[in-house]
Short mmCIF file of C-alpha atoms and ligand atoms in Angstrom, two decimals:
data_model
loop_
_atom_site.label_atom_id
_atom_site.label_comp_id
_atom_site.label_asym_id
_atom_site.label_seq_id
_atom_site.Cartn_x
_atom_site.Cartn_y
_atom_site.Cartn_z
CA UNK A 1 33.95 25.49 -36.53
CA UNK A 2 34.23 21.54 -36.12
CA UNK A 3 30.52 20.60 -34.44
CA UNK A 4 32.19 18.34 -32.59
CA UNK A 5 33.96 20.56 -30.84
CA UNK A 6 31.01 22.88 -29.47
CA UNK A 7 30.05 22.63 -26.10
CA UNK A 8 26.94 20.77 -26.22
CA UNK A 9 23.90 21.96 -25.09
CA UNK A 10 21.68 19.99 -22.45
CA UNK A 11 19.45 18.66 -24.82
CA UNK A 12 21.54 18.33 -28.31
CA UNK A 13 22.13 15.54 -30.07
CA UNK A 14 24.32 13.91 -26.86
CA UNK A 15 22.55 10.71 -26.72
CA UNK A 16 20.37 10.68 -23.72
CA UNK A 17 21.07 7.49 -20.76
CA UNK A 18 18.05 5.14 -20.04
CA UNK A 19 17.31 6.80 -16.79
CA UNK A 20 17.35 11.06 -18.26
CA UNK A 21 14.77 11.54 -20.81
CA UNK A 22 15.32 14.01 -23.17
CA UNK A 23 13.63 17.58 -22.18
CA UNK A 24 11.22 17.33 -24.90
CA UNK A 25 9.96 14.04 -23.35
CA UNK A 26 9.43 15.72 -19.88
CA UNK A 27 6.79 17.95 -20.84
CA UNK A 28 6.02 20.44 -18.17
CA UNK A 29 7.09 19.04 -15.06
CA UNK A 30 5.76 20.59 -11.37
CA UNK A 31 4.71 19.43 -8.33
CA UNK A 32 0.99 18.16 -8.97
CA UNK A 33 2.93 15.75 -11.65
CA UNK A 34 4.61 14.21 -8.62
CA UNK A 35 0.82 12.58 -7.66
CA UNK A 36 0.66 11.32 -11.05
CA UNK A 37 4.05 9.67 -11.15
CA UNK A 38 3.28 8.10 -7.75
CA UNK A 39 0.02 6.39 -8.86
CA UNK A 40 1.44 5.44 -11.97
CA UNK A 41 4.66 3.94 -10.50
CA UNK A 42 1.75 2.18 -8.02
CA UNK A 43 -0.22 0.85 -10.46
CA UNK A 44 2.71 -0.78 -12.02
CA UNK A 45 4.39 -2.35 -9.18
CA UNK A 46 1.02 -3.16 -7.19
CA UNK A 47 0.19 -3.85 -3.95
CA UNK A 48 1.03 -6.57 -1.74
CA UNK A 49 -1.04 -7.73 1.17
CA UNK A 50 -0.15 -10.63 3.53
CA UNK A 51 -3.30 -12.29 5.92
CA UNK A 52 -2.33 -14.97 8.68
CA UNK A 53 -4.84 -16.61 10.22
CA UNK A 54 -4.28 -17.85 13.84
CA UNK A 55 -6.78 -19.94 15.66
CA UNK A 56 -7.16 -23.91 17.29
CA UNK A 57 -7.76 -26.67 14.84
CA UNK A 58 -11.31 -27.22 13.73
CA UNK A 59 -12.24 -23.38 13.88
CA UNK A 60 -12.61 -22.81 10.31
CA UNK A 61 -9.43 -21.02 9.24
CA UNK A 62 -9.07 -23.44 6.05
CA UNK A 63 -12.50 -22.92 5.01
CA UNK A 64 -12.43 -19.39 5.08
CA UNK A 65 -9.19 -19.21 3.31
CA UNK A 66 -10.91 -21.97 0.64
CA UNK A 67 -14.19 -19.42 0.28
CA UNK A 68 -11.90 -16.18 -0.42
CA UNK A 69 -9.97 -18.05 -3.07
CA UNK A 70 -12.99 -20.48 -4.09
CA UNK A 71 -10.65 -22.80 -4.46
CA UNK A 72 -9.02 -25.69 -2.84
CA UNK A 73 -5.75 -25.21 -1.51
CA UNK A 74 -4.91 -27.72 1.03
CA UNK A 75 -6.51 -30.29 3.03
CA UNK A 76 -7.02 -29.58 7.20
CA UNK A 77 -6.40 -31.62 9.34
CA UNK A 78 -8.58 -31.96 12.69
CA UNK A 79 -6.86 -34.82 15.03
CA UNK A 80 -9.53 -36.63 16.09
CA UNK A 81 -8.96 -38.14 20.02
CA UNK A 82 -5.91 -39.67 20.82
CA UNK A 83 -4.62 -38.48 17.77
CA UNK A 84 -1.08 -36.83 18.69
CA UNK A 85 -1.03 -33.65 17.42
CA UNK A 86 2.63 -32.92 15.79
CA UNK A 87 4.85 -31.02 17.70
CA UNK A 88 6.01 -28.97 14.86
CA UNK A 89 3.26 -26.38 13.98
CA UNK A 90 3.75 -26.06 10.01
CA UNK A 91 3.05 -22.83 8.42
CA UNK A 92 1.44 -22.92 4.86
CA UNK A 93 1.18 -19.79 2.63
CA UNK A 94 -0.54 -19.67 -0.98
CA UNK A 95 -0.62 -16.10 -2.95
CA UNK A 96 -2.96 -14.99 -5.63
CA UNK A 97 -2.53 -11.62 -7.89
CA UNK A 98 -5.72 -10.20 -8.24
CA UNK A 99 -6.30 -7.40 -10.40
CA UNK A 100 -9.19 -4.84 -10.36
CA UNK A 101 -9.61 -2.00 -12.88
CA UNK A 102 -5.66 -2.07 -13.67
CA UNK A 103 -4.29 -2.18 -10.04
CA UNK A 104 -2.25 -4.91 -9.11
CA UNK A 105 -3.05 -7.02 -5.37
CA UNK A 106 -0.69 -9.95 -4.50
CA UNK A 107 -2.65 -11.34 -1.85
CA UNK A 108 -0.95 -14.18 0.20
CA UNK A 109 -2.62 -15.96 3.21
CA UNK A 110 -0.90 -18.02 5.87
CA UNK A 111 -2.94 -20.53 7.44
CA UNK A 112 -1.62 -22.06 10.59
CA UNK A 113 -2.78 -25.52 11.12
CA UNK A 114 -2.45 -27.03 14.72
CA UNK A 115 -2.22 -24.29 17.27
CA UNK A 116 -3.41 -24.76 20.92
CA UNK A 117 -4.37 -28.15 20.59
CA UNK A 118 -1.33 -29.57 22.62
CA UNK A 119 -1.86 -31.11 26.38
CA UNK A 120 0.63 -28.18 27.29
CA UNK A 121 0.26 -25.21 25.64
CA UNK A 122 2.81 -23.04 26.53
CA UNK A 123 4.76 -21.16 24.14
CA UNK A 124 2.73 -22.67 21.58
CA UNK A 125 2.57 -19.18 19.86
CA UNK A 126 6.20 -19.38 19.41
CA UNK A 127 6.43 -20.69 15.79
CA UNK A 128 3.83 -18.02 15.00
CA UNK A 129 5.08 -14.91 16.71
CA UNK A 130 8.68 -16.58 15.44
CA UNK A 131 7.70 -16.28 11.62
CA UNK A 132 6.08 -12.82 12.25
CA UNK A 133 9.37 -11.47 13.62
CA UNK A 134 11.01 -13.04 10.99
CA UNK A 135 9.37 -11.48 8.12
CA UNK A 136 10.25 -8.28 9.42
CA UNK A 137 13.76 -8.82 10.01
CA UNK A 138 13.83 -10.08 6.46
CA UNK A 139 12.62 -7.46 5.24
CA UNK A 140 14.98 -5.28 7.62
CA UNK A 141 18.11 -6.73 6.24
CA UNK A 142 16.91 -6.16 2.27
CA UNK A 143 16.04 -2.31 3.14
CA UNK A 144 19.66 -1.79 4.92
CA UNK A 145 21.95 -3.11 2.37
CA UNK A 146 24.25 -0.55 0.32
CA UNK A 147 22.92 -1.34 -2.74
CA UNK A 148 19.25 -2.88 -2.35
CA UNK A 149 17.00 -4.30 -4.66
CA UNK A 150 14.51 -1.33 -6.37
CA UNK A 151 11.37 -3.82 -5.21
CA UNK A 152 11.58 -5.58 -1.78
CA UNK A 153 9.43 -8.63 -1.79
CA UNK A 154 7.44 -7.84 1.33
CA UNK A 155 6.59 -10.93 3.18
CA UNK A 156 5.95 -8.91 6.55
CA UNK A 157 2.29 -10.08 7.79
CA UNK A 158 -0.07 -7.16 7.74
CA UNK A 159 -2.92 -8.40 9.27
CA UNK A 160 -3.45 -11.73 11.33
CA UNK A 161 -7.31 -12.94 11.99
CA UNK A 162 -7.43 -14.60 14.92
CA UNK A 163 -10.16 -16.70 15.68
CA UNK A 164 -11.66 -17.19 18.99
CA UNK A 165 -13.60 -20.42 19.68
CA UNK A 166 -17.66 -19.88 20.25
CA UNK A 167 -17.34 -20.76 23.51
CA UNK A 168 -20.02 -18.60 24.24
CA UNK A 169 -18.55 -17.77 27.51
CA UNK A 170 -15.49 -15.32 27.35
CA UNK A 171 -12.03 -15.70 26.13
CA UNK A 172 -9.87 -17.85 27.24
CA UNK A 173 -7.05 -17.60 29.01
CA UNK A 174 -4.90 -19.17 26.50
CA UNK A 175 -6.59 -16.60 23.87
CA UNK A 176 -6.17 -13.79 25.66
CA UNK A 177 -2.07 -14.54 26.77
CA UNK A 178 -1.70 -14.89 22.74
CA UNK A 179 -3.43 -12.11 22.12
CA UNK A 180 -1.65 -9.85 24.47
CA UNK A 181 1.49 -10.93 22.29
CA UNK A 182 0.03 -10.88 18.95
CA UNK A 183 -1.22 -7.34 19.10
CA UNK A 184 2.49 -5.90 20.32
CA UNK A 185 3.57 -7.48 17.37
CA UNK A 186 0.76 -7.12 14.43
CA UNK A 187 -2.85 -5.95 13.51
CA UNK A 188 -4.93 -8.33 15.36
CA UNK A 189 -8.30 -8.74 13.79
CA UNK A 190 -10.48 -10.92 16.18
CA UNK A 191 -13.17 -13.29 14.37
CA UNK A 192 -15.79 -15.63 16.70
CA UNK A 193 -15.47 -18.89 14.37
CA UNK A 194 -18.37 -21.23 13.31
CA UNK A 195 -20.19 -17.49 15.05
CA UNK A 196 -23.01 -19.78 13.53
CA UNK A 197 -23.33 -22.54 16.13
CA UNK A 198 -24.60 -19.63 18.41
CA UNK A 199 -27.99 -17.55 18.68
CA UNK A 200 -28.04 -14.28 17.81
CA UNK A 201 -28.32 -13.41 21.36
CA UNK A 202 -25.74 -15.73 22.58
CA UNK A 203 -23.49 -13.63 19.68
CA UNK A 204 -24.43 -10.60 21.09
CA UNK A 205 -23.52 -11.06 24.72
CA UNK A 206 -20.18 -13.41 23.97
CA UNK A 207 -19.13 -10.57 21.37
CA UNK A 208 -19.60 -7.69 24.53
CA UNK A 209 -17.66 -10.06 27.21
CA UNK A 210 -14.64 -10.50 24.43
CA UNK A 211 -14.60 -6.76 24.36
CA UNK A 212 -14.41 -6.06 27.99
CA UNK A 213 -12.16 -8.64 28.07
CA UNK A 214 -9.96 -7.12 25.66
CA UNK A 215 -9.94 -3.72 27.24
CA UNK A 216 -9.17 -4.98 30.81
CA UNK A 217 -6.25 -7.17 29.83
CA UNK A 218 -5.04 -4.01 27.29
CA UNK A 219 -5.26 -5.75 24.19
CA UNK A 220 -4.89 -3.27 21.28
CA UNK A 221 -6.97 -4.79 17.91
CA UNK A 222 -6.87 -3.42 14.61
CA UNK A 223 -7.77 -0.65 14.25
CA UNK A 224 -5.29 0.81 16.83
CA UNK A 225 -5.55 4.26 18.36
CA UNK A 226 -2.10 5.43 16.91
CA UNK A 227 -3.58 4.91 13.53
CA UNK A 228 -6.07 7.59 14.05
CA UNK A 229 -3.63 10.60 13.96
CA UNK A 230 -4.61 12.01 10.36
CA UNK A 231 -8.27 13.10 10.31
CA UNK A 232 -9.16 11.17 7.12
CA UNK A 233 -7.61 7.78 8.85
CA UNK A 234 -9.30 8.43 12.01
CA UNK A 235 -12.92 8.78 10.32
CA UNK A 236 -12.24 5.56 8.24
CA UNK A 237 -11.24 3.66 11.64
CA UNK A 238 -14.49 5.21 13.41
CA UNK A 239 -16.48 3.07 10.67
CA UNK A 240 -14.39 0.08 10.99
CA UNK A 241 -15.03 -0.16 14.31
CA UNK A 242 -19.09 0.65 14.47
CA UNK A 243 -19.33 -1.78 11.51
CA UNK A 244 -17.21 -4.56 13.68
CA UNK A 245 -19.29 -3.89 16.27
CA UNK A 246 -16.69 -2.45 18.38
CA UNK A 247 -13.31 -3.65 16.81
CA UNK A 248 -14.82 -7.38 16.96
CA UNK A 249 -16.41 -9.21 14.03
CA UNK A 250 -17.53 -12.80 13.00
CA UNK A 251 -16.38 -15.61 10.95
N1 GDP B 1 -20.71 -24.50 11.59
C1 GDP B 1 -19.63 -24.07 10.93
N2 GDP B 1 -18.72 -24.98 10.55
C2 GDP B 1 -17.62 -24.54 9.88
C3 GDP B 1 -17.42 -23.17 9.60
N3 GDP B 1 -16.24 -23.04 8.94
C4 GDP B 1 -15.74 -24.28 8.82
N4 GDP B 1 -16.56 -25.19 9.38
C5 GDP B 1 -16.36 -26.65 9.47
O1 GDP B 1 -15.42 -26.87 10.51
C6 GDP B 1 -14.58 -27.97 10.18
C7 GDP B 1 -13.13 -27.58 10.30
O2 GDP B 1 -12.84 -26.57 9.34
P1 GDP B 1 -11.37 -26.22 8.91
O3 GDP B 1 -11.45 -25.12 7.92
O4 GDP B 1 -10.63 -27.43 8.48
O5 GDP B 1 -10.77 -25.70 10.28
P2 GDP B 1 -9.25 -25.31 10.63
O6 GDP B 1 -8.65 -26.47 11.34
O7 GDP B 1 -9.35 -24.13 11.55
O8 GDP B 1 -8.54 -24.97 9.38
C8 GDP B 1 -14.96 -28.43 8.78
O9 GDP B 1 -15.79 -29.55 8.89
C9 GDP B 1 -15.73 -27.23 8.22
O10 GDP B 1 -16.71 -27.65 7.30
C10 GDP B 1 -18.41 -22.22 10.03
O11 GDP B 1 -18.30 -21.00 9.83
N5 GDP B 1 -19.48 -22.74 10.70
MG1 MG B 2 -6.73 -25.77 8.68
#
């Protein structure tokens, strides 16, 4: 009998295509390997993360972006008086892969000099809410094509600190019309800046007027009550938000 002419079996000599291992490679294969495969496939790719941080000139955004990188990154600029302020608001973003134990995090921050330090504020947050949206519909359009790319870059912004200025007061009403946008649109994680410059006391009170604030105008920080639907997420949120204080922390 020619060999070439018997039907081959599954796993014979039929050479085997980049993406089908051969059987004996497999091993046994059920559904707790699936776990495995996932974490594996995890590590490997690793995680991207994407911080914007959305505040007034002069509020500290830079610095903490310098302190979490220890490094220098770009220069701010506070306009002193008179100083015209640019029209343009200019968005810069700087990423860093840090790795920890094997796992991969691409951590990019977007600071966002200049905003609410016009005359006339209004529609300020426009260039901000305008790259948000953007990111998503970028994102969007990779995910719906025919034949996408196996890794997306994700550029979407998962978490924006905003920071509100120690006024000591409540917030403002320019804060809290951003905010009421900013939290339809992404997780919202409210910072007093230069929290410093106040007493502990003064900290105490200004932190409880931001959160009744924040309830009576219905603005929804992170972490959100539709996040709380699994039982594990819910208990992880209930800690976030004693060890905020309430959903509210400092800078
Ligand atoms: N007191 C105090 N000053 C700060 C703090 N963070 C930054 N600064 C100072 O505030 C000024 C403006 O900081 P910068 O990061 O450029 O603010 P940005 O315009 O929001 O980016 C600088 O002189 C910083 O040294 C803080 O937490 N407390
Ligand atoms: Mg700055």
């Amino acid at each position: 009998m020619d060999p070439m002419r018997r039907s081959p079996s599954p796993c014979s000599s039929r050479p085997s295509s980049p993406r089908t291992p051969p059987c004996e490679m497999l091993g046994y294969v059920g559904i707790e390997a699936v776990l495995d495969q996932l974490k594996i496939k995890a590590m490997k790719m690793g995680f991207e993360f994407n911080i914007m941080v959305v505040g007034q000139s002069g509020l500290g955004k830079s610095t903490m972006v310098h302190t979490l990188f220890k490094s220098k990154m770009w220069k701010s600029t506070v306009p002193g008086l008179g100083t015209p302020t640019p029209q343009t608001l200019k968005l810069q973003s700087v990423t860093h892969v840090i790795e920890e134990k094997g796992v991969k995090l691409k951590l990019t921050v977007t600071d966002t000099p200049g905003f609410g330090d016009q005359i006339n504020n209004d529609k300020c947050w426009d260039p901000i809410l305008g790259y948000i949206n953007e990111q998503y519909e970028r994102y969007l359009q990779e995910e719906i094509l025919i034949t996408r790319q196996r890794h997306i870059p994700d550029t979407r912004v998962h978490c924006c600190v905003y920071f509100v200025p120690p006024t000591g007061h409540c917030l403002r009403p320019l804060d809290i019309e951003f905010l009421q946008r900013l939290c339809w649109t992404v997780n919202v994680v409210p910072v007093i800046a230069r929290a410093d410059s106040l007493t502990i006391e003064e900290r105490e009170t200004f932190r409880r007027r931001i959160q009744h604030n924040l309830r009576t105008h219905c603005i929804d920080v992170y972490p959100q009550k539709c996040f709380d639907e699994d039982i594990n997420d819910r208990i992880l949120n209930s800690k976030i938000r004693r060890r905020a204080g309430g959903k509210f922390t400092y800078s």
